[in-house]
CSV table of C-alpha atoms and ligand atoms in Angstrom, one decimal:
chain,number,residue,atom,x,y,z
A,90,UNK,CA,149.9,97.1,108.3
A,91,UNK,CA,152.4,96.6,105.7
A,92,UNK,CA,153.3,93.0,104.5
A,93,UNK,CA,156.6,91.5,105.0
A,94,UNK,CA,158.1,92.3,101.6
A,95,UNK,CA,157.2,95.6,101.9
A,96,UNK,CA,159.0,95.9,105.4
A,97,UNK,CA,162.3,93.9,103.9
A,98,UNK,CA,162.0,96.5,101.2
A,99,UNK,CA,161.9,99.7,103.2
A,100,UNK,CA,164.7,98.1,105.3
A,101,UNK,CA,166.9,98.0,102.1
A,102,UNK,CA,165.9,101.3,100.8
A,103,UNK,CA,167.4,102.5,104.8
A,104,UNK,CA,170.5,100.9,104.2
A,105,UNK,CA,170.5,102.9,100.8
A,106,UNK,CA,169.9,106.5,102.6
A,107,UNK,CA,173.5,105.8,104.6
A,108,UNK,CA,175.7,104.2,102.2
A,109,UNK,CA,175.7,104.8,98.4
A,110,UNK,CA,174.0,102.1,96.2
A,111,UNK,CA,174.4,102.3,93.0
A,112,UNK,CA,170.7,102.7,91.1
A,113,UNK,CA,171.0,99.4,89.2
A,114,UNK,CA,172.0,97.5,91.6
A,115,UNK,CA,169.4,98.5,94.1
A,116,UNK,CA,167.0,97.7,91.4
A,117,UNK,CA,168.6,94.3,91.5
A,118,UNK,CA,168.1,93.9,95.0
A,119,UNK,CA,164.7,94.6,95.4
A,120,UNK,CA,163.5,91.6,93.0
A,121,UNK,CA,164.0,87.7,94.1
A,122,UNK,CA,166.0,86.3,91.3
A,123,UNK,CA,163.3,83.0,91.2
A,124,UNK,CA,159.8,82.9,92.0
A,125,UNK,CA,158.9,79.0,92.3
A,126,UNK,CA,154.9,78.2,93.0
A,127,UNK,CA,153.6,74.4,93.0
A,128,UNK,CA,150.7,72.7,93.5
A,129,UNK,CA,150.9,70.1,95.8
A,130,UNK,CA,147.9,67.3,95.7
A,131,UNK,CA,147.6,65.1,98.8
A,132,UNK,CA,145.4,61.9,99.5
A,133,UNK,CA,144.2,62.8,103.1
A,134,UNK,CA,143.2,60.1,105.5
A,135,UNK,CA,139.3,60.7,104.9
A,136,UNK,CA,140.0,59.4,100.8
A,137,UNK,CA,139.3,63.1,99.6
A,138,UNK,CA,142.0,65.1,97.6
A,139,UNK,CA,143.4,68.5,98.7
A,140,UNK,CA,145.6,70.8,96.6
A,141,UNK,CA,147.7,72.6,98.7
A,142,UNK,CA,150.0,75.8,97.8
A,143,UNK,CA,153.7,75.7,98.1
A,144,UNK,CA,156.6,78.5,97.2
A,145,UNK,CA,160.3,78.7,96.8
A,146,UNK,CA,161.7,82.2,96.5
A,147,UNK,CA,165.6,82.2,95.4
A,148,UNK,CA,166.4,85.8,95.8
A,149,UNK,CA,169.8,86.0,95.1
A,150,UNK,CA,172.9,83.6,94.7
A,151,UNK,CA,175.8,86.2,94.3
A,152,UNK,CA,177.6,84.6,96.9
A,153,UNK,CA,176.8,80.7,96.7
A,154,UNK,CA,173.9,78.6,96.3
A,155,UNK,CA,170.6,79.9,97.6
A,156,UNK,CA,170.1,78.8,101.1
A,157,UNK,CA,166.7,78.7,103.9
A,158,UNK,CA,164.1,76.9,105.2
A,159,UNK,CA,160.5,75.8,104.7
A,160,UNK,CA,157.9,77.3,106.8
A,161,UNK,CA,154.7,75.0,107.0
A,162,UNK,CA,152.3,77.7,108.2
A,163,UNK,CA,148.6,78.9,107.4
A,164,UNK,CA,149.8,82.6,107.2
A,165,UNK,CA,152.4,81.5,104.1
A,166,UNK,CA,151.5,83.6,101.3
A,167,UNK,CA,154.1,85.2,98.4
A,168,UNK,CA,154.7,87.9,100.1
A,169,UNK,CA,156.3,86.8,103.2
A,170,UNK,CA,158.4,84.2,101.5
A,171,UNK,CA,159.7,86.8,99.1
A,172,UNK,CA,160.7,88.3,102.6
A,173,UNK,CA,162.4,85.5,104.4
A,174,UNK,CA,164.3,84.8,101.7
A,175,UNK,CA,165.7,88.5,101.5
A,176,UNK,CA,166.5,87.8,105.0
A,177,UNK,CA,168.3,85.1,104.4
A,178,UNK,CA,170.5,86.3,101.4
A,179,UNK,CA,171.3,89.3,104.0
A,180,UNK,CA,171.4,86.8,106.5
A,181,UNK,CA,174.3,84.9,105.2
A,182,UNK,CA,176.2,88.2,104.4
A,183,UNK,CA,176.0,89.2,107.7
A,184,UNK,CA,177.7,86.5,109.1
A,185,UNK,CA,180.2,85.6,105.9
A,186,UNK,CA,178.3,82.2,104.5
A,187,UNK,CA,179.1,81.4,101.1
A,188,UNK,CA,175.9,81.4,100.2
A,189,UNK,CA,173.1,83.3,98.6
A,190,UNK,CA,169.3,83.6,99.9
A,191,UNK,CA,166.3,81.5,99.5
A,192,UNK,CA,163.4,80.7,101.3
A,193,UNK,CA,160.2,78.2,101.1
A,194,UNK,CA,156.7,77.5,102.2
A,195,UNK,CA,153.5,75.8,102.3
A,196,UNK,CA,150.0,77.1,102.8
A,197,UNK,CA,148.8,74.6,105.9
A,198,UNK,CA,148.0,74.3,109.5
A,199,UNK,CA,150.5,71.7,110.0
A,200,UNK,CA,148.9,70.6,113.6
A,201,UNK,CA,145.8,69.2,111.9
A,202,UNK,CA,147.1,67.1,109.7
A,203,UNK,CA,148.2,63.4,110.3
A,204,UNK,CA,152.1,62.0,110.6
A,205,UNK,CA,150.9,60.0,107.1
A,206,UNK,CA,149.4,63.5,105.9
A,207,UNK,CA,152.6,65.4,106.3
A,208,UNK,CA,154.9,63.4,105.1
A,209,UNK,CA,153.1,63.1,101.8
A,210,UNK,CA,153.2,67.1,102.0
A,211,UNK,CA,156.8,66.7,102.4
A,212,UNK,CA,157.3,64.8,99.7
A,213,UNK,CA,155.5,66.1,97.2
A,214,UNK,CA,156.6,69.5,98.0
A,215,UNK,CA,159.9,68.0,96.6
A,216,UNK,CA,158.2,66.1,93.7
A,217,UNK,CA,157.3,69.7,92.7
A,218,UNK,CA,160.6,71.5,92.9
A,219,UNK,CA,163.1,68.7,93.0
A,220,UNK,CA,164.7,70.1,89.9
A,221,UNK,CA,165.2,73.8,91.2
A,222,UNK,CA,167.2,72.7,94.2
A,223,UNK,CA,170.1,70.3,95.5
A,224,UNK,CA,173.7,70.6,97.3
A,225,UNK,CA,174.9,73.0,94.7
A,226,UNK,CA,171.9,75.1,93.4
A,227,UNK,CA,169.5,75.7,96.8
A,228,UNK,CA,169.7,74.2,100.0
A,229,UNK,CA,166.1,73.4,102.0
A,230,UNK,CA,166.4,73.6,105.8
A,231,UNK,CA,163.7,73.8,109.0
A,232,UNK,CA,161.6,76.6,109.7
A,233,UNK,CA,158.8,77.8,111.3
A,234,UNK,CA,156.6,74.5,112.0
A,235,UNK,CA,159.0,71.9,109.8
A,236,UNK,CA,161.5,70.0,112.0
A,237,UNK,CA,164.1,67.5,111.2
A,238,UNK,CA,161.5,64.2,110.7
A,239,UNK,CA,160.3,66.8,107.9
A,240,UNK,CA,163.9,67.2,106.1
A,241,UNK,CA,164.5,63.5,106.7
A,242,UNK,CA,161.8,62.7,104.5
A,243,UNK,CA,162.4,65.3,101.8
A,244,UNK,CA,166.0,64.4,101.8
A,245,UNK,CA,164.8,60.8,101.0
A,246,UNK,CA,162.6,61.8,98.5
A,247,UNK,CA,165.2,63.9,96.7
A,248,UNK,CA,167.4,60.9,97.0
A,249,UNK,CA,164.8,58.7,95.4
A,250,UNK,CA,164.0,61.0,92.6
A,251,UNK,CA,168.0,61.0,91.6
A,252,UNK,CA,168.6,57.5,92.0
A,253,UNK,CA,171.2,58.4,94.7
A,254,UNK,CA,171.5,59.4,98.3
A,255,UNK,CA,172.4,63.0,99.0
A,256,UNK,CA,172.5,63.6,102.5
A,257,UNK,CA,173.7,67.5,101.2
A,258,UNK,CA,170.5,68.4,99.8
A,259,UNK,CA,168.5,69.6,102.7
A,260,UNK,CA,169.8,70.7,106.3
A,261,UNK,CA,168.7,70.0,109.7
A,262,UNK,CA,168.1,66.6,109.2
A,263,UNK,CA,167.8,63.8,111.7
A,264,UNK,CA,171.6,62.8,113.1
A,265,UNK,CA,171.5,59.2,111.7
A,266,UNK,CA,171.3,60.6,108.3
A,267,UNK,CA,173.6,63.3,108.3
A,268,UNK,CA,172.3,65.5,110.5
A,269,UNK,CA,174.3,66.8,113.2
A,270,UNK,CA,173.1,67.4,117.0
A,271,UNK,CA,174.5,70.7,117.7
A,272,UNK,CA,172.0,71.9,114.5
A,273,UNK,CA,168.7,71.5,116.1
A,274,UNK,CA,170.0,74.1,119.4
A,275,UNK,CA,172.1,76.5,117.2
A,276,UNK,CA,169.8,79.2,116.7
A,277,UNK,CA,169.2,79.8,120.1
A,278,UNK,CA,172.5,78.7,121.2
A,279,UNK,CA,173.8,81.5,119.0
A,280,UNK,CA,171.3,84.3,119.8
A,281,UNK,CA,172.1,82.9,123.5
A,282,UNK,CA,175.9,84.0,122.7
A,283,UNK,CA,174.9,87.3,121.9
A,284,UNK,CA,173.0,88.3,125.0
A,285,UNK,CA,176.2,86.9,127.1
A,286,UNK,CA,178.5,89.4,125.4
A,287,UNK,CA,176.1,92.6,125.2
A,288,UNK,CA,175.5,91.6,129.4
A,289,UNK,CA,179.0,91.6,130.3
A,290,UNK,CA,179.9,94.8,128.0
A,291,UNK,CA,177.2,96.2,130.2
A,292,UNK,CA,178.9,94.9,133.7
A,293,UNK,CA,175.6,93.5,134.4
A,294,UNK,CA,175.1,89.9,135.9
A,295,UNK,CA,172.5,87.3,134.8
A,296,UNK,CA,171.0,87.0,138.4
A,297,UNK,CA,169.9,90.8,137.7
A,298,UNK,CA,168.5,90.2,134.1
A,299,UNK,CA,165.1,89.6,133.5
A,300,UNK,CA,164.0,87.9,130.4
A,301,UNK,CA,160.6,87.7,128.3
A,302,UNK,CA,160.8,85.6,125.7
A,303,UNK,CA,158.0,85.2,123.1
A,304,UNK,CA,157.8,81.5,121.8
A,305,UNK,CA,158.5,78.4,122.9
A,306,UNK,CA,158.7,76.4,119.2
A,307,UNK,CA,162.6,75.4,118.9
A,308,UNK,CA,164.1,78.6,119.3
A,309,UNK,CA,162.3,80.0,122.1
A,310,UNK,CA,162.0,77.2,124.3
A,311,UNK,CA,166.2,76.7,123.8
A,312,UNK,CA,166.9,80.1,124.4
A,313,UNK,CA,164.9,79.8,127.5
A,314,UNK,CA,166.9,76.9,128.9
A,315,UNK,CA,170.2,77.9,127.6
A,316,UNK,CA,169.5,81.7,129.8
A,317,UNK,CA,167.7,79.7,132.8
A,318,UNK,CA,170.9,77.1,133.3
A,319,UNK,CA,172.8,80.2,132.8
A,320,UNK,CA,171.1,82.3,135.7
A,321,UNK,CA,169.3,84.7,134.1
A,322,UNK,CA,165.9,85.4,135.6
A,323,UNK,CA,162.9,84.6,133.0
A,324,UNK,CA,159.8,86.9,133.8
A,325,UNK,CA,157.6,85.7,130.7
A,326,UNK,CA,157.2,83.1,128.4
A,327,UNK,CA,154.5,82.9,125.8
A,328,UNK,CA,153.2,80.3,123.1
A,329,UNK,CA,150.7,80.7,120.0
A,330,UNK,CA,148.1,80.7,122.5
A,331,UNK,CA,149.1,82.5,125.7
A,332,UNK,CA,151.7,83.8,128.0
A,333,UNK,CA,152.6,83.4,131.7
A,334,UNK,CA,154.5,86.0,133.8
A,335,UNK,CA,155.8,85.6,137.1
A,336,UNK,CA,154.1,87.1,139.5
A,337,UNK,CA,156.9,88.2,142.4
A,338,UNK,CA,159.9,88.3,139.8
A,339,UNK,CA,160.5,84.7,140.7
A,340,UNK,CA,162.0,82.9,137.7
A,341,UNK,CA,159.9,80.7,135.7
A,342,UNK,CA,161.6,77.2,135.0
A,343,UNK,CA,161.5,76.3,131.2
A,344,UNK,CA,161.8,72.3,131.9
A,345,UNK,CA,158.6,72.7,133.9
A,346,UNK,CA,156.3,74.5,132.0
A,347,UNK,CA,157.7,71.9,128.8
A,348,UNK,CA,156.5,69.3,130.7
A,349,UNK,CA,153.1,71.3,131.1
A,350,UNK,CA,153.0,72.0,127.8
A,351,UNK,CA,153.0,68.5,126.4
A,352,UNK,CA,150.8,67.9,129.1
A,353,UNK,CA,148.1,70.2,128.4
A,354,UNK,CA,149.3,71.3,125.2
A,355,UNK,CA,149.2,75.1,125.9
A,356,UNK,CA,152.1,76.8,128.7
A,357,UNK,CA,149.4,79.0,130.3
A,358,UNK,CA,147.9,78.9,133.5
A,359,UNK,CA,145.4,76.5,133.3
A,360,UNK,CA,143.5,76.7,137.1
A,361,UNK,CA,143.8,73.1,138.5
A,362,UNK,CA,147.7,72.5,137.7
A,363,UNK,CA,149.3,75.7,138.0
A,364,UNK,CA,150.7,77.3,141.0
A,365,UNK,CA,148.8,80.6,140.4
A,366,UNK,CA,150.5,82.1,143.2
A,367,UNK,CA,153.6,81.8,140.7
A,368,UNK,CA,152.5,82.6,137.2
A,369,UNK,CA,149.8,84.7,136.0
A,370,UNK,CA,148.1,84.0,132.9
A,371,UNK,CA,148.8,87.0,130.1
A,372,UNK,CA,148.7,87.7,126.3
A,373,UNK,CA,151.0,87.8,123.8
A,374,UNK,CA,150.7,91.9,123.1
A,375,UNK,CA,151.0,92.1,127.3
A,376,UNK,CA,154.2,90.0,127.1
A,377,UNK,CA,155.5,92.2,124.7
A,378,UNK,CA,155.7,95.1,126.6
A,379,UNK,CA,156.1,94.0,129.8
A,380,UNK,CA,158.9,95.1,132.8
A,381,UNK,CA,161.8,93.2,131.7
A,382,UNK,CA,165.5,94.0,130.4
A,383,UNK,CA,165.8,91.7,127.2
A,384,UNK,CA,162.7,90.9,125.1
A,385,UNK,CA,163.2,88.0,122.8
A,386,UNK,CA,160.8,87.5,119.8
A,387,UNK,CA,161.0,84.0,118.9
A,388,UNK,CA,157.4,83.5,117.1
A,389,UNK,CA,156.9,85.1,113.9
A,390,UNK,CA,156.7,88.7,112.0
A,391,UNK,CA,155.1,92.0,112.9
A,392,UNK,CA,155.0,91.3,116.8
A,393,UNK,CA,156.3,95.1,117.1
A,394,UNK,CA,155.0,97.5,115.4
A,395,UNK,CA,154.5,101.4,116.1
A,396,UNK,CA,151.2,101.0,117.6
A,397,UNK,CA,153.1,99.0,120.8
A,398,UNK,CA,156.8,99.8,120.5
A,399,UNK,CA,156.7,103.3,122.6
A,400,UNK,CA,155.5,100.8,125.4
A,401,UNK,CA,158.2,98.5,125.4
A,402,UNK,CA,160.0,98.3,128.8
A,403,UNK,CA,162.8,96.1,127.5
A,404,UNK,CA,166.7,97.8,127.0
A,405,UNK,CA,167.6,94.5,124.8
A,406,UNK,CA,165.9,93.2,122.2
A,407,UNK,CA,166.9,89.8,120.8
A,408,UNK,CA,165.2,88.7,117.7
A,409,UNK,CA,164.9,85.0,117.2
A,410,UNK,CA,161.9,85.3,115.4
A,411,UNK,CA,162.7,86.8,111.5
A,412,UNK,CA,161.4,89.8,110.9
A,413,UNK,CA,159.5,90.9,114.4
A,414,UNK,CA,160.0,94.8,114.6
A,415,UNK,CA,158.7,96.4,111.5
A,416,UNK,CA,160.9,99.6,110.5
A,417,UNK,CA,158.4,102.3,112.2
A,418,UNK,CA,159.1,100.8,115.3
A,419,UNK,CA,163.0,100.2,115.2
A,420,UNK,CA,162.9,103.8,114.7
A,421,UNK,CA,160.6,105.1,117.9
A,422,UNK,CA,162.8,102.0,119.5
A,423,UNK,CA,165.9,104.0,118.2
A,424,UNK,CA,164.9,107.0,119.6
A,425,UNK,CA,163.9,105.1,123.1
A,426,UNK,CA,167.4,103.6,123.2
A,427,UNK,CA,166.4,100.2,123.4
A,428,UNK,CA,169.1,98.0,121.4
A,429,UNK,CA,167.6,95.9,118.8
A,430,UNK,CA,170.0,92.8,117.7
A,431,UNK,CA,168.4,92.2,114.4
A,432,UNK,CA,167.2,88.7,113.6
A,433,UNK,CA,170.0,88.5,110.4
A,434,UNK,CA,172.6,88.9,113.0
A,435,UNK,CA,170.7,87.4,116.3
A,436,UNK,CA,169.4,84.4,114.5
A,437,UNK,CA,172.1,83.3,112.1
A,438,UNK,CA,173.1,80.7,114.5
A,439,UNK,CA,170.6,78.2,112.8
A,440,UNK,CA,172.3,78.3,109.2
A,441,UNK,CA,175.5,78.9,110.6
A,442,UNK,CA,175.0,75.3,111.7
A,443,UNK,CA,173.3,74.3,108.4
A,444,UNK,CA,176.4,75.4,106.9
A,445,UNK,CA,178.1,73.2,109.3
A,446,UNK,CA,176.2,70.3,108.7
A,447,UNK,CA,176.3,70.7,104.7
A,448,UNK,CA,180.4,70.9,104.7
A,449,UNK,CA,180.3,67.6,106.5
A,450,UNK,CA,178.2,66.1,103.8
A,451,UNK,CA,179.8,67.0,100.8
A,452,UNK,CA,183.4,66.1,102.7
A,453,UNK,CA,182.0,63.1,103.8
A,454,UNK,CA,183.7,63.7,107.2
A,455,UNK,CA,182.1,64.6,110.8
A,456,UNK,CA,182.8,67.2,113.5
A,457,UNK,CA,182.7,66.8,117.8
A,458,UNK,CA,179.8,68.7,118.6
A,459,UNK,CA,182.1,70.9,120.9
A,460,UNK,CA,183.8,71.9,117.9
A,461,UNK,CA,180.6,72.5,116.3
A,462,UNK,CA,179.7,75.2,119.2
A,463,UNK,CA,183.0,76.7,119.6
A,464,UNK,CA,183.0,77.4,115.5
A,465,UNK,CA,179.1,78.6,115.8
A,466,UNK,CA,180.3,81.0,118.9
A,467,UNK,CA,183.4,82.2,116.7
A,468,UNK,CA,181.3,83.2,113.9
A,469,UNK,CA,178.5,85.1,116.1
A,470,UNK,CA,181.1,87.1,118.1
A,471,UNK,CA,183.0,87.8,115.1
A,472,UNK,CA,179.9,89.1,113.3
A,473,UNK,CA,178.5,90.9,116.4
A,474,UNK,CA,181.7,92.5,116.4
A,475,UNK,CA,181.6,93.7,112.7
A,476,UNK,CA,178.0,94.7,113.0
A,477,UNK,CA,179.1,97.2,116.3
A,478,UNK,CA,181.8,98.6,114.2
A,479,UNK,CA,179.4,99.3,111.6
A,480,UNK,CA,176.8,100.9,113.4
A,481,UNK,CA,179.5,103.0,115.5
A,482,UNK,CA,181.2,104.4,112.0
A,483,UNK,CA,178.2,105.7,110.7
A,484,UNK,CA,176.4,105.9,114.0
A,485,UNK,CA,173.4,103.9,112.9
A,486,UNK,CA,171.2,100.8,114.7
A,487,UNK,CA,172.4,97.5,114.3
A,488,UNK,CA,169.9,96.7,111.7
A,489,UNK,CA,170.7,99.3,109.4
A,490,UNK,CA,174.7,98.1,110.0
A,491,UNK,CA,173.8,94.5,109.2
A,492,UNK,CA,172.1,95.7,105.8
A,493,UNK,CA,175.1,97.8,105.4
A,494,UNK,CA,177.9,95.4,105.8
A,495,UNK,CA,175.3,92.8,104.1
A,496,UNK,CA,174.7,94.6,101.1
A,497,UNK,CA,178.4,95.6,100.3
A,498,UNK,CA,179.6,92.2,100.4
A,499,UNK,CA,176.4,90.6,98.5
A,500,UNK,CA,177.6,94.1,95.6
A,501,UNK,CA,181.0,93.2,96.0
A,502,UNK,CA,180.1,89.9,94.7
A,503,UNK,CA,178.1,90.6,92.1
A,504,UNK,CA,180.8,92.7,90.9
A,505,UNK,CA,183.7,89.9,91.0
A,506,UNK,CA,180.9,88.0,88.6
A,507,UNK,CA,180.3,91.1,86.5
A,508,UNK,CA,176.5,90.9,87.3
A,509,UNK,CA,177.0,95.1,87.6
B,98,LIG,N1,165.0,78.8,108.9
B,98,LIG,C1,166.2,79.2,109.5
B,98,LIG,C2,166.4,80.7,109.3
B,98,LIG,O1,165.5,81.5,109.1
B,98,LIG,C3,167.4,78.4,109.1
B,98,LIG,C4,167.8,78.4,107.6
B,98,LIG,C5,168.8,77.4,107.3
B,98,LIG,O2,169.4,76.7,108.1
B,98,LIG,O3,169.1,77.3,106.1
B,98,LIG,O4,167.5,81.2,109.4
């Protein structure tokens, strides 16, 4: 299997085959602009030191300062954070941010270290890139296993090492310091907005929807509550460890199996406490391609590839998750007719938010969160819209329209600062 990088890559190089490129700015494209890699020392609780590895990718900054998360993960390695942080520079474009794209991560099983452990992570994560980033150069935000306790404390620790607070330095922070609730529910919420308008283009009705959804971290496990208040009918639901599917296409409740989950710690079947008459225990490749309408990856890359895309049941697929389809199956998912809303488009709600939550910090001023969500809802139709007339004009999929509209306004930038 390919890595990441080399996925983002062949994704950019498809863009290129439908709309002209110019040579040297393709060749611009396909290098990060920054390459960041740090050595972070830690005093773990049993006295001993451990070095671990960190990375911060700033791709490209045509439009604005770089802008993404930090992924606390064992799988980081260069590779994939060369290719989140594509994503997010296309990301952006896709849905008119003024900024560019970056992206960060640490090397680390984040579940076996200690509160004390991880925030000393956190903070000397920033110790070792505190001079590469801030409100006007690159902005930090959550990610994949980093929450908002994690940005609270690397905000402080920026703030210490300047002598001054800036709330405007990271995103996705905790409310009382600048944060701002609708952030931690906007990916989901956004993705969420998505499969409301491509169900009632469809005339179908959420009763008669069945949804599988792959994770339950903060993305997954929103999306599932968002769809389940909503009356949509959710048929699967898997974590790192295991899925459940309903057995008689009886919905599965979200609020219960979280419950379970912190419970038992895992949201499969487990014999003694669930109703096995309800769920059945499944994997994560079963989930993927089981009898549903909309399939929404919300765990982490490569999830479909072409050994299981042919198999997929799903007509919709949602991607929470950045970068879960590689580009052999979009195009034997293409051919299948099964709509893929790509994850810059599907999960831009989450910086869309940042971006929210970074305008009130530099303004000093505060928004309802109802405005908040009727902005976020704005921005995801409006961009859902561009991306449809995109893919109609040159009859392409949604991803290859995303990369499309993405790349000419990332150029078009480049341009205005006579970069090419
Ligand atoms: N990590 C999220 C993403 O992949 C959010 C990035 C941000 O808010 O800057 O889009």
């Amino acid at each position: 299997m390919k890595n990441p990088f080399e996925n983002a890559m062949q994704q950019l190089q498809n863009a290129a085959d439908v709309v002209e490129i110019g040579e040297g700015v393709l060749e611009l494209l396909q290098k990060p602009q920054r390459i960041h890699e740090i050595a972070i020392p830690v005093k773990m609780d049993n006295g001993k030191l451990k070095t671990f590895r960190g990375y911060r990718v700033q791709y490209n900054n045509a439009r604005g300062p770089y802008k993404g998360g930090i992924r606390f993960h064992p799988a980081v390695d260069i590779d994939e954070v060369k290719a989140l942080s594509f994503w997010m520079a296309i990301k952006c474009a896709v849905v008119g941010l003024p900024y560019g794209g970056a992206k960060g991560g640490v090397e680390v099983n984040p579940k076996e270290l200690s509160k004390r452990e991880l925030q000393e992570l956190s903070r000397g994560y920033v110790r070792g890139l505190y001079l590469e980033i801030g409100p006007n150069i690159d902005i930090p935000a959550p990610d994949v296993y980093t929450n908002e306790q994690v940005m609270g404390w690397m905000m402080d620790q920026y703030s210490l090492l300047k002598g001054y607070t800036s709330p405007g330095s990271f995103t996705g922070k905790p409310v009382e310091i600048g944060g701002i609730t609708a952030r931690a529910t906007a990916t989901a919420r956004g993705g969420f907005t998505l499969l409301e308008r491509i169900i009632e283009q469809s005339n179908k009705k959420p009763q008669e929807t069945r949804i599988a959804i792959q994770g339950f971290g903060n993305a997954g496990y929103v999306f599932a509550q968002l769809a389940y208040d909503a009356g949509y009918k959710i048929v699967g639901v898997s974590d790192s460890r295991g899925a459940i599917v309903s057995k008689n296409g009886k919905c599965i409740n979200p609020y219960k199996l979280l419950e379970l989950k912190q419970e038992k710690g895992k949201i499969y079947c487990d014999k003694s406490v669930c109703d096995s008459k309800e769920y059945k225990e499944a994997t994560n490749e079963e989930l993927l391609v089981m009898d549903c309408n909309v399939l929404v990856p919300a765990a982490i890359e490569n999830q479909i590839t072409e050994k299981n895309a042919s198999d997929v049941k799903a007509e919709t697929i949602i991607e929470l998750a950045n970068g879960p389809t590689t580009p052999e199956a979009d195009e034997i998912l293409y051919k299948n007719n099964v709509i893929v809303v790509p994850d810059v488009l599907a999960n831009a709600g989450g910086v869309t938010a940042s971006y929210f939550e970074w305008s009130q910090n530099i303004q000093n001023t505060s928004w309802s969160e109802s405005e908040t969500n009727r902005k976020l809802a704005e921005i995801m139709i409006e961009s859902y819209e561009n991306v449809y007339d995109t893919a109609k004009k040159y009859d392409i999929d949604y991803r290859k329209a995303s990369f499309v509209l993405a790349i000419e306004r990332i150029t078009q930038a480049m341009e205005g600062r006579g970069w090419v």
